[in-house]
């Protein structure tokens, strides 16, 4: 029988989702942005360990959006 009133401790919640980038100053979005990539790009990304891949993708996407969308509109 399942527990009708489960309790998730703070310790459980902290370990539930790994935070790979401790340098972030802004909270992360609650929604995930996902997209399909060409197979060669997918293979190159997935050759990286997961922690490095997450940091790399977050960094390059943030840099590109700031450069191409945010800074462009503020000038």
Short mmCIF file of N, CA, C and O in Angstrom, two decimals:
data_model
loop_
_atom_site.label_atom_id
_atom_site.label_comp_id
_atom_site.label_asym_id
_atom_site.label_seq_id
_atom_site.Cartn_x
_atom_site.Cartn_y
_atom_site.Cartn_z
N UNK A 1 0.83 -1.18 0.00
CA UNK A 1 0.00 0.00 0.00
C UNK A 1 0.88 1.24 0.00
O UNK A 1 1.89 1.30 0.70
N UNK A 2 0.50 2.24 -0.79
CA UNK A 2 1.30 3.46 -0.88
C UNK A 2 1.00 4.38 0.29
O UNK A 2 -0.07 4.31 0.91
N UNK A 3 1.93 5.25 0.57
CA UNK A 3 1.78 6.22 1.65
C UNK A 3 0.84 7.34 1.21
O UNK A 3 1.16 8.08 0.28
N UNK A 4 -0.31 7.53 1.86
CA UNK A 4 -1.26 8.55 1.44
C UNK A 4 -0.80 9.97 1.76
O UNK A 4 -1.27 10.94 1.18
N UNK A 5 0.13 10.12 2.69
CA UNK A 5 0.64 11.46 3.04
C UNK A 5 2.16 11.45 3.07
O UNK A 5 2.78 11.53 4.13
N UNK A 6 2.80 11.34 1.91
CA UNK A 6 4.26 11.30 1.88
C UNK A 6 4.87 12.64 2.30
O UNK A 6 4.30 13.71 2.04
N UNK A 7 6.01 12.58 2.95
CA UNK A 7 6.72 13.77 3.37
C UNK A 7 8.10 13.74 2.72
O UNK A 7 8.81 12.75 2.83
N UNK A 8 8.44 14.82 2.03
CA UNK A 8 9.76 14.92 1.42
C UNK A 8 10.60 15.86 2.27
O UNK A 8 10.31 17.06 2.37
N UNK A 9 11.66 15.34 2.86
CA UNK A 9 12.53 16.15 3.69
C UNK A 9 13.34 17.12 2.84
O UNK A 9 13.48 16.93 1.62
N UNK A 10 13.89 18.13 3.47
CA UNK A 10 14.73 19.09 2.76
C UNK A 10 15.96 18.39 2.18
O UNK A 10 16.40 18.70 1.09
N UNK A 11 16.51 17.44 2.90
CA UNK A 11 17.65 16.68 2.41
C UNK A 11 17.32 15.92 1.14
O UNK A 11 18.11 15.89 0.19
N UNK A 12 16.14 15.32 1.10
CA UNK A 12 15.70 14.60 -0.09
C UNK A 12 15.54 15.56 -1.26
O UNK A 12 15.97 15.29 -2.37
N UNK A 13 14.90 16.70 -1.02
CA UNK A 13 14.67 17.67 -2.09
C UNK A 13 15.97 18.21 -2.66
O UNK A 13 16.09 18.42 -3.86
N UNK A 14 16.98 18.42 -1.79
CA UNK A 14 18.27 18.94 -2.27
C UNK A 14 18.99 17.94 -3.16
O UNK A 14 19.66 18.32 -4.10
N UNK A 15 18.88 16.66 -2.85
CA UNK A 15 19.59 15.66 -3.65
C UNK A 15 18.77 15.20 -4.85
O UNK A 15 19.29 14.54 -5.75
N UNK A 16 17.50 15.57 -4.91
CA UNK A 16 16.64 15.12 -5.99
C UNK A 16 17.09 15.65 -7.34
O UNK A 16 17.09 14.95 -8.33
N UNK A 17 17.46 16.91 -7.39
CA UNK A 17 17.93 17.53 -8.62
C UNK A 17 19.32 18.09 -8.38
O UNK A 17 19.51 18.95 -7.53
N UNK A 18 20.29 17.60 -9.14
CA UNK A 18 21.65 18.06 -8.98
C UNK A 18 21.81 19.45 -9.58
O UNK A 18 21.34 19.72 -10.67
N UNK A 19 22.50 20.32 -8.86
CA UNK A 19 22.82 21.65 -9.37
C UNK A 19 24.29 21.60 -9.78
O UNK A 19 25.17 21.42 -8.96
N UNK A 20 24.53 21.71 -11.08
CA UNK A 20 25.89 21.58 -11.58
C UNK A 20 26.63 22.91 -11.64
O UNK A 20 27.83 22.93 -11.74
N UNK A 21 25.90 24.00 -11.61
CA UNK A 21 26.55 25.29 -11.78
C UNK A 21 26.29 26.15 -10.56
O UNK A 21 25.28 26.85 -10.48
N UNK A 22 27.19 26.11 -9.60
CA UNK A 22 27.02 26.85 -8.36
C UNK A 22 27.23 28.35 -8.55
O UNK A 22 26.92 29.13 -7.68
N UNK A 23 27.76 28.76 -9.71
CA UNK A 23 28.05 30.17 -9.96
C UNK A 23 26.82 30.95 -10.42
O UNK A 23 26.89 32.16 -10.59
N UNK A 24 25.70 30.29 -10.65
CA UNK A 24 24.50 30.98 -11.11
C UNK A 24 24.01 31.95 -10.04
O UNK A 24 23.96 31.61 -8.87
N UNK A 25 23.64 33.14 -10.48
CA UNK A 25 23.12 34.13 -9.55
C UNK A 25 21.62 34.28 -9.69
O UNK A 25 20.98 34.87 -8.84
N UNK A 26 21.06 33.76 -10.75
CA UNK A 26 19.63 33.86 -11.02
C UNK A 26 19.00 32.47 -10.87
O UNK A 26 19.59 31.48 -11.27
N UNK A 27 17.81 32.39 -10.29
CA UNK A 27 17.16 31.08 -10.17
C UNK A 27 16.88 30.46 -11.54
O UNK A 27 16.67 31.18 -12.52
N UNK A 28 16.89 29.15 -11.59
CA UNK A 28 16.61 28.45 -12.84
C UNK A 28 15.11 28.42 -13.09
O UNK A 28 14.30 28.41 -12.17
N UNK A 29 14.74 28.40 -14.36
CA UNK A 29 13.34 28.30 -14.76
C UNK A 29 12.77 26.98 -14.27
O UNK A 29 13.47 25.98 -14.16
N UNK A 30 11.49 26.97 -14.02
CA UNK A 30 10.81 25.74 -13.60
C UNK A 30 10.56 24.83 -14.80
O UNK A 30 10.34 23.64 -14.65
N UNK A 31 10.60 25.39 -16.02
CA UNK A 31 10.36 24.61 -17.23
C UNK A 31 11.68 24.26 -17.90
O UNK A 31 12.61 25.05 -17.92
N UNK A 32 11.74 23.09 -18.48
CA UNK A 32 12.92 22.62 -19.21
C UNK A 32 12.76 23.00 -20.68
O UNK A 32 11.69 22.87 -21.25
N UNK A 33 13.84 23.47 -21.27
CA UNK A 33 13.86 23.74 -22.71
C UNK A 33 14.58 22.58 -23.37
O UNK A 33 15.74 22.31 -23.08
N UNK A 34 13.90 21.88 -24.24
CA UNK A 34 14.49 20.73 -24.90
C UNK A 34 14.29 20.81 -26.40
O UNK A 34 13.31 21.36 -26.87
N UNK A 35 15.23 20.27 -27.13
CA UNK A 35 15.11 20.27 -28.58
C UNK A 35 15.93 19.13 -29.15
O UNK A 35 16.87 18.65 -28.54
N UNK A 36 15.52 18.70 -30.32
CA UNK A 36 16.27 17.65 -31.02
C UNK A 36 17.38 18.32 -31.82
O UNK A 36 17.21 19.40 -32.37
N UNK A 37 18.52 17.63 -31.87
CA UNK A 37 19.70 18.15 -32.56
C UNK A 37 20.12 17.18 -33.66
O UNK A 37 19.76 16.00 -33.62
N UNK A 38 20.91 17.67 -34.63
CA UNK A 38 21.48 16.74 -35.60
C UNK A 38 22.28 15.65 -34.87
O UNK A 38 22.87 15.91 -33.81
N UNK A 39 22.29 14.46 -35.42
CA UNK A 39 22.91 13.31 -34.74
C UNK A 39 24.38 13.56 -34.40
O UNK A 39 24.83 13.20 -33.31
N UNK A 40 25.13 14.19 -35.30
CA UNK A 40 26.56 14.42 -35.03
C UNK A 40 26.76 15.35 -33.84
O UNK A 40 27.67 15.16 -33.03
N UNK A 41 25.89 16.37 -33.69
CA UNK A 41 25.97 17.28 -32.56
C UNK A 41 25.58 16.55 -31.28
O UNK A 41 26.23 16.67 -30.24
N UNK A 42 24.52 15.78 -31.35
CA UNK A 42 24.08 14.98 -30.21
C UNK A 42 25.20 14.06 -29.72
O UNK A 42 25.49 13.99 -28.52
N UNK A 43 25.84 13.38 -30.66
CA UNK A 43 26.92 12.44 -30.30
C UNK A 43 28.08 13.17 -29.64
O UNK A 43 28.64 12.69 -28.64
N UNK A 44 28.45 14.33 -30.17
CA UNK A 44 29.56 15.10 -29.59
C UNK A 44 29.21 15.56 -28.18
O UNK A 44 30.05 15.47 -27.27
N UNK A 45 28.00 16.04 -27.98
CA UNK A 45 27.59 16.49 -26.64
C UNK A 45 27.55 15.34 -25.65
O UNK A 45 27.99 15.47 -24.51
N UNK A 46 27.02 14.21 -26.09
CA UNK A 46 26.87 13.08 -25.18
C UNK A 46 28.18 12.32 -24.96
O UNK A 46 28.21 11.39 -24.13
N UNK A 47 29.23 12.73 -25.64
CA UNK A 47 30.55 12.18 -25.34
C UNK A 47 31.11 12.82 -24.07
O UNK A 47 32.02 12.28 -23.44
N UNK A 48 30.54 13.97 -23.69
CA UNK A 48 30.96 14.64 -22.45
C UNK A 48 30.27 14.00 -21.25
O UNK A 48 29.12 13.55 -21.37
N UNK A 49 30.92 14.02 -20.10
CA UNK A 49 30.22 13.59 -18.89
C UNK A 49 29.03 14.52 -18.64
O UNK A 49 29.06 15.69 -19.02
N UNK A 50 27.99 14.01 -18.01
CA UNK A 50 26.75 14.77 -17.86
C UNK A 50 26.97 16.14 -17.21
O UNK A 50 26.43 17.14 -17.66
N UNK A 51 27.76 16.20 -16.15
CA UNK A 51 27.97 17.48 -15.47
C UNK A 51 28.62 18.50 -16.40
O UNK A 51 28.18 19.65 -16.48
N UNK A 52 29.63 18.09 -17.14
CA UNK A 52 30.29 18.99 -18.09
C UNK A 52 29.34 19.41 -19.20
O UNK A 52 29.34 20.56 -19.63
N UNK A 53 28.53 18.46 -19.68
CA UNK A 53 27.58 18.74 -20.76
C UNK A 53 26.56 19.79 -20.32
O UNK A 53 26.29 20.75 -21.04
N UNK A 54 26.03 19.65 -19.11
CA UNK A 54 25.04 20.61 -18.61
C UNK A 54 25.67 21.99 -18.48
O UNK A 54 25.09 23.00 -18.91
N UNK A 55 26.86 22.06 -17.89
CA UNK A 55 27.53 23.35 -17.73
C UNK A 55 27.82 23.98 -19.09
O UNK A 55 27.62 25.18 -19.28
N UNK A 56 28.31 23.18 -20.03
CA UNK A 56 28.65 23.69 -21.36
C UNK A 56 27.41 24.22 -22.08
O UNK A 56 27.41 25.35 -22.58
N UNK A 57 26.34 23.44 -22.12
CA UNK A 57 25.13 23.87 -22.81
C UNK A 57 24.52 25.10 -22.16
O UNK A 57 24.11 26.04 -22.86
N UNK A 58 24.48 25.13 -20.84
CA UNK A 58 23.92 26.29 -20.17
C UNK A 58 24.74 27.54 -20.48
O UNK A 58 24.20 28.61 -20.76
N UNK A 59 26.07 27.40 -20.48
CA UNK A 59 26.94 28.55 -20.75
C UNK A 59 26.77 29.06 -22.17
O UNK A 59 26.56 30.25 -22.38
N UNK A 60 26.85 28.18 -23.17
CA UNK A 60 26.78 28.65 -24.56
C UNK A 60 25.40 29.18 -24.92
O UNK A 60 25.30 30.16 -25.66
N UNK A 61 24.35 28.57 -24.38
CA UNK A 61 23.00 29.08 -24.66
C UNK A 61 22.82 30.44 -24.02
O UNK A 61 22.32 31.38 -24.67
N UNK A 62 23.22 30.59 -22.76
CA UNK A 62 23.08 31.89 -22.09
C UNK A 62 23.87 32.97 -22.80
O UNK A 62 23.38 34.09 -23.01
N UNK A 63 25.11 32.67 -23.20
CA UNK A 63 25.93 33.65 -23.92
C UNK A 63 25.28 34.05 -25.23
O UNK A 63 25.21 35.24 -25.56
N UNK A 64 24.77 33.09 -25.98
CA UNK A 64 24.15 33.39 -27.28
C UNK A 64 22.88 34.20 -27.12
O UNK A 64 22.65 35.17 -27.87
N UNK A 65 22.04 33.86 -26.17
CA UNK A 65 20.79 34.60 -25.97
C UNK A 65 21.09 36.03 -25.52
O UNK A 65 20.49 36.98 -26.02
N UNK A 66 22.02 36.19 -24.59
CA UNK A 66 22.39 37.54 -24.15
C UNK A 66 22.93 38.37 -25.31
O UNK A 66 22.56 39.52 -25.49
N UNK A 67 23.81 37.77 -26.10
CA UNK A 67 24.44 38.47 -27.23
C UNK A 67 23.44 38.76 -28.34
O UNK A 67 23.37 39.88 -28.85
N UNK A 68 22.64 37.77 -28.72
CA UNK A 68 21.79 37.89 -29.92
C UNK A 68 20.41 38.44 -29.64
O UNK A 68 19.81 39.05 -30.53
N UNK A 69 19.87 38.22 -28.46
CA UNK A 69 18.49 38.63 -28.20
C UNK A 69 18.36 39.73 -27.17
O UNK A 69 17.64 40.69 -27.38
N UNK A 70 19.05 39.60 -26.04
CA UNK A 70 18.87 40.57 -24.97
C UNK A 70 19.64 41.85 -25.27
O UNK A 70 19.05 42.94 -25.28
N UNK A 71 20.95 41.77 -25.50
CA UNK A 71 21.76 42.97 -25.77
C UNK A 71 21.32 43.67 -27.04
O UNK A 71 21.36 44.89 -27.13
N UNK A 72 20.90 42.92 -28.02
CA UNK A 72 20.46 43.47 -29.31
C UNK A 72 19.23 44.35 -29.12
O UNK A 72 19.10 45.38 -29.74
N UNK A 73 18.31 43.93 -28.27
CA UNK A 73 17.07 44.69 -28.06
C UNK A 73 17.26 45.88 -27.14
O UNK A 73 16.44 46.79 -27.13
N UNK A 74 18.33 45.88 -26.34
CA UNK A 74 18.53 46.98 -25.39
C UNK A 74 19.29 48.15 -26.01
O UNK A 74 19.42 49.18 -25.41
N UNK A 75 19.76 48.00 -27.25
CA UNK A 75 20.50 49.10 -27.90
C UNK A 75 19.61 49.89 -28.83
O UNK A 75 18.54 49.59 -29.14
#
